[in-house]
């Protein structure tokens, strides 16, 4: 098989890039190792920046998002026995939208299958060869047989565990990485959210987050030790711990709504940036290139901003023959990636309680939170990062 742009991975990054290319009249093929049901059910992110919403609308994936997405004007921070609301429109003129990644993937897959270029499910990329030669070739296995996708450009949108990153020779790769001494236990519950906006809480016992998927479905997270087995957390224990952490600092009369838990997973936390984002005619985007801890809600938004830049760059190449925007992609993408990496790191370290934390470090965390509550400038910087920096 031959195409102009070979895309590995049908997560949000690969699907959105394919849609952008298709609308610009550029041939592409998407290879996805899993099946459709699997990628449409994978529970992940939920908070979209304005730029992400705009990008989805621009490719025709905005109808259900506009009907069902929940526009939010702020978040609440609870810490040290107090609560502070960060008002996004007042501080930045922008809002954010709650709409699950599962729904974005469903919307993009439906568009793609209706009139899009080939999207092969169960097609596992094995390796990318020839990136430096100007004729990349993606070797993949589909329906028990090995085949090759020859392309002018290969784009690795295959997530953190994908194969594309490995095509950059080790001697030319630099990896920046940091682990964290805690994980998130996340649940979905069939119960109305207990607050109209997201609540990020730093309780004495650790971090808790109250989020949502719809007016009748809550999404909640708890900081737990690394290596936690979800089986050790029966539903009652989760609700009790969420209640304890979220109630500290809540106003009088606030209660946590409890309901049937329909999903329970543990996710470790990591910051990771792999450079370069380009090797010859191979480009990397989204989780294939970088990972942030979910505290800043940036992973999905970064994946989308990477491919917005790439979509524009391929369009310019197609129209004018110039690779200037493709040449500029790594620098432009990495600027945002590092800002989001710093923000996610700050939010993570400010809101979690690592094991054995010293009294001094605890006071430093609380002092950072108190500064956001006390200073409009500090709150405005926080809000600008949370709602998303503009694309260059
Ligand atoms: P994805 O979504 O991981 O998609 C990659 C796709 O590539 C496929 N793939 C391959 N296909 C062919 N051949 C191969 N060899 C392949 N290897 C992999 C995979 O099956 C998959 O379909 O990456 P993308 O598109 O870059 O999107 C990034 C986002 O998914 C990610 O940043 C966020 O979901 C991160 N993230 C979260 N972000 C938030 O902002 N808030 C969250 O609450 C949140 N929770 C999460 C998360 C990521 C998680 N991961 C990666 C394990 C929870 C989890 C569990
Ligand atoms: C979510 O709704 O899953 C979510 C929201 C905000 C975050 C992380 C996860 O920071």
XYZ file of C-alpha atoms and ligand atoms in Angstrom:
457
model
C 0.000 0.000 0.000
C 1.122 3.592 -0.716
C -0.038 6.931 0.612
C 1.136 10.496 1.174
C 0.930 10.521 4.983
C 1.028 7.261 6.935
C -0.436 7.737 10.423
C 0.206 5.239 13.213
C -2.495 5.241 15.900
C -6.187 6.161 15.988
C -6.266 7.991 19.300
C -7.379 11.623 19.314
C -4.099 12.740 17.687
C -4.142 10.295 14.757
C -7.887 10.621 14.103
C -7.886 14.419 14.149
C -4.814 14.638 11.920
C -6.402 12.237 9.428
C -9.557 14.365 9.356
C -7.590 17.573 8.797
C -5.604 15.977 5.956
C -8.714 14.516 4.351
C -10.442 17.932 4.351
C -7.332 19.487 2.801
C -7.352 16.892 0.017
C -4.237 15.071 1.219
C -4.109 11.243 1.057
C -3.475 9.365 4.251
C -3.897 5.947 5.828
C -4.377 5.280 9.555
C -3.102 2.073 11.152
C -4.610 1.200 14.558
C -3.516 -1.873 16.498
C -6.728 -2.268 18.540
C -10.338 -2.723 17.420
C -12.996 -0.020 17.209
C -14.859 -1.069 20.365
C -11.649 -0.914 22.384
C -10.588 2.588 21.358
C -14.132 3.921 21.794
C -14.377 2.612 25.358
C -10.967 3.658 26.748
C -11.693 5.965 29.708
C -9.286 8.872 29.805
C -9.421 12.653 29.713
C -12.438 14.910 30.033
C -11.447 18.584 30.129
C -11.044 20.420 26.811
C -9.400 23.775 26.245
C -11.162 26.283 24.000
C -8.570 25.632 21.253
C -9.350 21.902 21.355
C -13.088 22.571 21.025
C -12.401 24.938 18.092
C -10.194 22.340 16.372
C -12.901 19.664 16.654
C -15.557 22.042 15.334
C -13.301 23.023 12.425
C -13.207 19.424 11.157
C -16.969 18.908 11.547
C -16.747 17.016 14.852
C -18.545 19.685 16.892
C -22.241 18.746 16.686
C -22.504 16.373 19.657
C -19.775 18.264 21.508
C -21.842 21.464 21.237
C -25.042 19.670 22.264
C -23.662 17.552 25.123
C -20.399 19.211 26.215
C -20.578 21.140 29.491
C -19.055 24.607 29.260
C -17.331 25.526 32.534
C -16.396 29.009 33.707
C -14.115 28.041 36.551
C -12.744 25.434 38.918
C -12.613 25.252 42.686
C -9.423 24.697 44.673
C -9.911 23.307 48.197
C -6.945 23.292 50.563
C -5.918 24.125 54.112
C -9.534 24.208 55.279
C -10.555 26.831 52.700
C -11.958 26.992 49.209
C -11.111 29.303 46.309
C -12.847 29.565 42.942
C -10.755 30.480 39.875
C -12.965 32.440 37.472
C -11.713 31.781 33.926
C -13.702 34.350 31.889
C -12.887 37.115 34.399
C -9.169 36.272 34.341
C -8.623 35.166 30.731
C -11.810 35.744 28.723
C -11.860 32.009 28.022
C -13.834 28.956 29.159
C -13.210 25.187 29.126
C -15.530 22.309 28.179
C -16.132 18.948 29.815
C -16.587 16.285 27.122
C -15.083 12.817 27.416
C -12.226 11.577 25.237
C -14.299 8.445 24.520
C -16.934 10.654 22.870
C -14.345 12.595 20.826
C -12.958 9.300 19.547
C -16.473 8.038 18.692
C -17.290 11.270 16.835
C -14.042 11.236 14.837
C -14.274 7.515 14.011
C -17.867 7.968 12.771
C -16.832 10.856 10.488
C -13.832 8.922 9.278
C -15.765 5.765 8.426
C -18.472 7.795 6.661
C -16.238 9.377 4.027
C -12.641 9.294 5.237
C -9.446 7.671 4.018
C -8.572 4.086 4.989
C -8.548 3.368 8.733
C -7.338 -0.161 9.440
C -8.294 -1.598 12.838
C -6.251 -4.517 14.153
C -3.256 -3.201 12.156
C -0.236 -3.122 14.445
C 2.740 -1.091 13.251
C 5.936 -3.039 13.906
C 8.600 -0.535 12.812
C 9.224 2.570 10.741
C 12.155 2.347 8.330
C 13.749 4.785 5.929
C 12.744 8.008 7.701
C 16.081 9.610 6.761
C 15.945 8.367 3.167
C 12.944 10.483 2.201
C 10.755 7.401 1.635
C 9.544 6.125 4.985
C 7.983 2.674 5.135
C 5.794 1.448 7.988
C 5.884 -2.296 8.469
C 2.693 -3.591 10.067
C 0.747 -6.769 10.799
C -2.896 -6.976 9.746
C -5.141 -10.059 9.727
C -2.193 -12.303 10.480
C -0.073 -11.035 7.588
C 2.817 -8.600 7.465
C 2.610 -5.732 4.980
C 4.292 -2.394 4.288
C 2.766 1.067 4.022
C 5.005 3.248 1.892
C 4.535 6.953 2.381
C 6.045 10.376 1.782
C 5.713 11.163 5.484
C 5.117 8.976 8.529
C 3.471 10.384 11.661
C 3.712 8.528 14.974
C 0.464 9.160 16.898
C 0.802 5.785 18.596
C 0.852 6.849 22.228
C 3.451 6.313 24.916
C 3.806 2.568 24.262
C 3.957 2.893 20.469
C 6.812 1.981 18.121
C 7.349 5.213 16.170
C 9.567 6.905 18.761
C 12.015 3.993 18.526
C 12.715 4.862 14.878
C 14.729 7.875 16.055
C 18.259 6.494 16.533
C 19.120 6.235 20.246
C 22.207 8.415 19.815
C 20.037 11.265 18.552
C 17.305 10.960 21.196
C 17.107 12.895 24.441
C 14.603 11.811 27.048
C 13.470 14.047 29.898
C 11.545 12.105 32.485
C 10.228 12.293 36.036
C 8.122 9.831 37.999
C 5.922 10.682 40.989
C 5.547 8.682 44.221
C 1.764 8.332 43.833
C -0.919 7.220 41.349
C -4.564 8.089 40.697
C -7.409 5.734 41.446
C -10.169 6.879 39.070
C -13.833 5.921 39.187
C -16.899 6.542 37.055
C -20.161 6.606 38.994
C -23.802 6.805 37.972
C -24.594 9.770 40.162
C -25.091 13.506 39.619
C -21.881 15.540 40.176
C -21.757 16.986 43.706
C -20.569 20.381 42.432
C -21.334 22.238 39.195
C -17.594 22.767 38.502
C -14.468 20.639 38.951
C -13.055 20.561 42.473
C -9.303 19.992 42.960
C -8.721 19.236 46.639
C -5.525 18.926 48.620
C -6.749 17.129 51.722
C -4.503 16.222 54.639
C -4.737 12.611 53.406
C -3.824 13.519 49.820
C -5.292 14.761 46.547
C -8.869 14.244 45.344
C -10.579 15.477 42.175
C -14.262 15.752 41.507
C -15.026 15.818 37.787
C -17.933 14.682 35.670
C -19.018 13.276 32.337
C -22.627 14.481 32.218
C -25.348 15.788 34.553
C -25.884 12.193 35.698
C -22.361 10.712 35.630
C -19.502 11.662 37.965
C -15.789 11.051 37.393
C -13.683 11.134 40.553
C -10.036 10.541 41.371
C -8.044 9.839 44.537
C -4.308 9.980 45.118
C -3.173 6.452 46.109
C 0.286 4.902 46.618
C 2.093 3.532 43.562
C 1.394 -0.162 43.072
C -2.146 0.110 44.498
C -4.429 -2.786 43.539
C -7.960 -1.480 42.812
C -9.275 -4.658 44.464
C -8.037 -3.247 47.809
C -10.425 -0.325 47.360
C -14.035 -1.487 47.726
C -16.549 1.198 46.713
C -17.369 2.226 50.304
C -13.690 2.850 51.071
C -13.343 5.042 47.960
C -16.424 7.097 48.805
C -15.321 7.553 52.427
C -11.868 8.751 51.374
C -13.257 11.059 48.674
C -15.666 12.448 51.259
C -12.895 13.087 53.785
C -10.581 14.849 51.302
C -13.249 16.824 49.434
C -15.075 17.948 52.576
C -12.040 19.758 53.996
C -12.571 23.354 52.994
C -16.017 22.794 51.497
C -18.624 25.294 52.591
C -21.373 24.367 55.030
C -24.037 22.126 53.553
C -21.799 20.571 50.861
C -22.262 16.819 50.565
C -20.724 14.177 48.339
C -23.291 12.324 46.239
C -22.605 8.582 46.224
C -23.838 6.146 43.593
C -23.042 2.896 41.762
C -19.385 2.700 40.610
C -19.186 1.513 36.981
C -15.398 1.638 36.377
C -12.303 1.654 38.588
C -8.684 1.988 37.398
C -5.276 2.974 38.757
C -3.019 5.217 36.631
C 0.603 5.981 37.509
C 1.858 9.533 36.992
C 4.742 10.548 34.792
C 6.244 13.578 33.096
C 8.086 12.648 29.898
C 9.335 14.550 26.871
C 11.237 12.788 24.084
C 13.149 14.975 21.665
C 13.408 15.441 18.723
C 9.822 15.426 17.430
C 11.111 14.951 13.899
C 13.593 12.563 12.362
C 13.845 12.986 8.591
C 10.350 12.265 7.309
C 9.038 10.842 10.566
C 7.110 13.177 12.878
C 5.876 12.455 16.395
C 2.740 13.898 18.018
C 0.713 13.499 21.226
C 1.525 10.874 23.840
C 4.017 9.270 21.433
C 6.211 12.290 22.096
C 5.292 13.456 25.593
C 3.321 12.532 28.722
C 2.109 14.791 31.501
C 0.513 13.829 34.807
C -3.264 14.348 34.440
C -3.542 16.977 37.213
C -3.337 19.862 34.729
C -5.740 18.163 32.249
C -3.238 18.777 29.455
C -2.519 15.371 27.808
C -5.372 15.323 25.332
C -5.143 19.073 24.713
C -1.450 18.813 23.856
C -2.133 15.940 21.472
C -4.690 18.148 19.703
C -2.434 21.206 19.561
C 0.419 19.115 18.105
C -1.748 17.880 15.261
C -3.289 21.290 14.635
C 0.242 22.476 13.904
C 0.953 19.396 11.795
C -2.323 19.692 9.877
C -1.518 23.282 8.971
C 2.021 22.317 7.996
C 0.911 19.513 5.659
C -1.717 21.787 4.144
C 0.931 24.434 3.414
C 3.189 21.800 1.861
C 0.314 20.542 -0.292
C -0.665 24.050 -1.455
C 2.736 25.692 -1.899
C 5.319 22.915 -1.869
C 7.047 24.585 1.071
C 8.193 22.541 4.057
C 8.740 25.682 6.152
C 5.910 24.901 8.591
C 6.920 21.252 8.870
C 10.465 22.423 9.603
C 9.076 24.755 12.269
C 6.824 22.083 13.849
C 9.222 20.669 16.475
C 10.091 24.071 17.881
C 6.500 25.369 17.891
C 5.090 22.178 19.424
C 7.827 21.848 22.037
C 7.307 25.402 23.235
C 3.738 24.513 24.275
C 4.722 21.045 25.452
C 7.295 22.416 27.893
C 4.891 25.074 29.182
C 2.257 22.384 29.790
C 4.876 20.082 31.327
C 5.841 22.807 33.785
C 2.197 23.633 34.582
C 1.234 19.970 35.080
C 4.282 19.433 37.287
C 3.428 22.527 39.361
C -0.201 21.551 39.749
C 0.735 17.981 40.635
C 3.342 18.881 43.240
C 1.169 21.645 44.713
C -1.910 19.451 45.236
C -0.543 16.010 46.216
C 0.904 14.839 49.494
C 3.950 12.664 48.778
C 4.792 9.959 51.324
C 6.993 11.280 54.123
C 6.529 14.932 53.144
C 8.359 17.324 55.470
C 6.500 20.080 57.297
C 8.512 22.622 55.330
C 7.501 21.135 51.956
C 3.867 20.995 53.080
C 3.969 24.697 53.912
C 5.531 25.428 50.501
C 2.642 23.661 48.731
C 0.041 25.470 50.779
C 1.803 28.796 50.268
C 1.642 28.343 46.479
C -2.091 27.631 46.732
C -2.693 30.586 49.063
C -0.896 32.847 46.583
C -3.339 31.873 43.805
C -6.221 32.655 46.172
C -4.720 35.984 47.286
C -3.338 37.503 44.101
C -5.175 38.288 40.895
C -1.878 38.111 38.983
C -1.092 34.645 40.345
C -4.654 33.481 39.602
C -4.486 34.958 36.086
C -1.262 33.061 35.314
C -2.830 29.852 36.656
C -6.015 30.422 34.626
C -4.075 31.250 31.433
C -2.215 27.940 31.677
C -5.264 25.877 32.687
C -7.483 27.202 29.890
C -4.619 26.769 27.405
C -1.967 28.937 25.815
C -2.704 30.153 22.274
C -1.114 28.340 19.354
C 1.783 30.238 17.768
P -3.493 7.645 22.550
O -4.850 8.075 22.949
O -2.715 6.800 23.497
O -3.644 6.912 21.153
C -2.601 6.137 20.599
C -3.231 5.118 19.684
O -2.204 4.392 19.037
C -2.532 3.004 19.076
N -1.264 2.261 18.959
C -0.868 1.653 17.816
N -1.454 1.555 16.616
C -0.786 0.859 15.638
N 0.436 0.262 15.855
C 1.048 0.367 17.051
N 2.232 -0.210 17.245
C 0.397 1.080 18.099
N 0.707 1.361 19.390
C -0.312 2.073 19.879
C -3.244 2.831 20.403
O -4.060 1.655 20.429
C -4.064 4.108 20.458
O -5.325 3.953 19.836
O -2.553 8.897 22.196
P -2.915 10.352 21.581
O -3.773 10.238 20.383
O -1.618 11.055 21.519
O -3.843 11.039 22.700
C -3.317 11.386 23.942
C -4.367 11.212 25.033
O -4.978 9.946 24.910
C -3.710 11.333 26.399
O -2.795 12.410 26.459
C -4.690 11.554 27.535
O -5.763 10.661 27.549
C -3.858 11.407 28.817
N -4.662 10.983 29.910
C -5.394 11.927 30.514
N -5.298 13.228 30.088
C -6.034 14.172 30.659
O -5.938 15.334 30.242
N -6.902 13.833 31.695
C -7.047 12.522 32.137
O -7.819 12.249 33.028
C -6.266 11.519 31.560
N -6.365 10.215 31.952
C -4.704 9.621 30.316
C -5.590 9.243 31.338
C -3.897 8.630 29.710
C -3.938 7.289 30.120
N -3.022 6.349 29.489
C -2.226 6.748 28.357
C -2.715 5.056 29.930
C -5.676 7.914 31.732
C -4.863 6.927 31.127
C -5.046 5.510 31.609
C -11.433 14.117 33.910
O -12.592 14.573 33.863
O -11.194 12.938 33.638
C -10.320 15.002 34.315
C -10.554 16.349 34.454
C -9.511 17.176 34.857
C -8.266 16.645 35.121
C -8.037 15.288 34.959
C -9.076 14.464 34.562
O -7.269 17.448 35.545
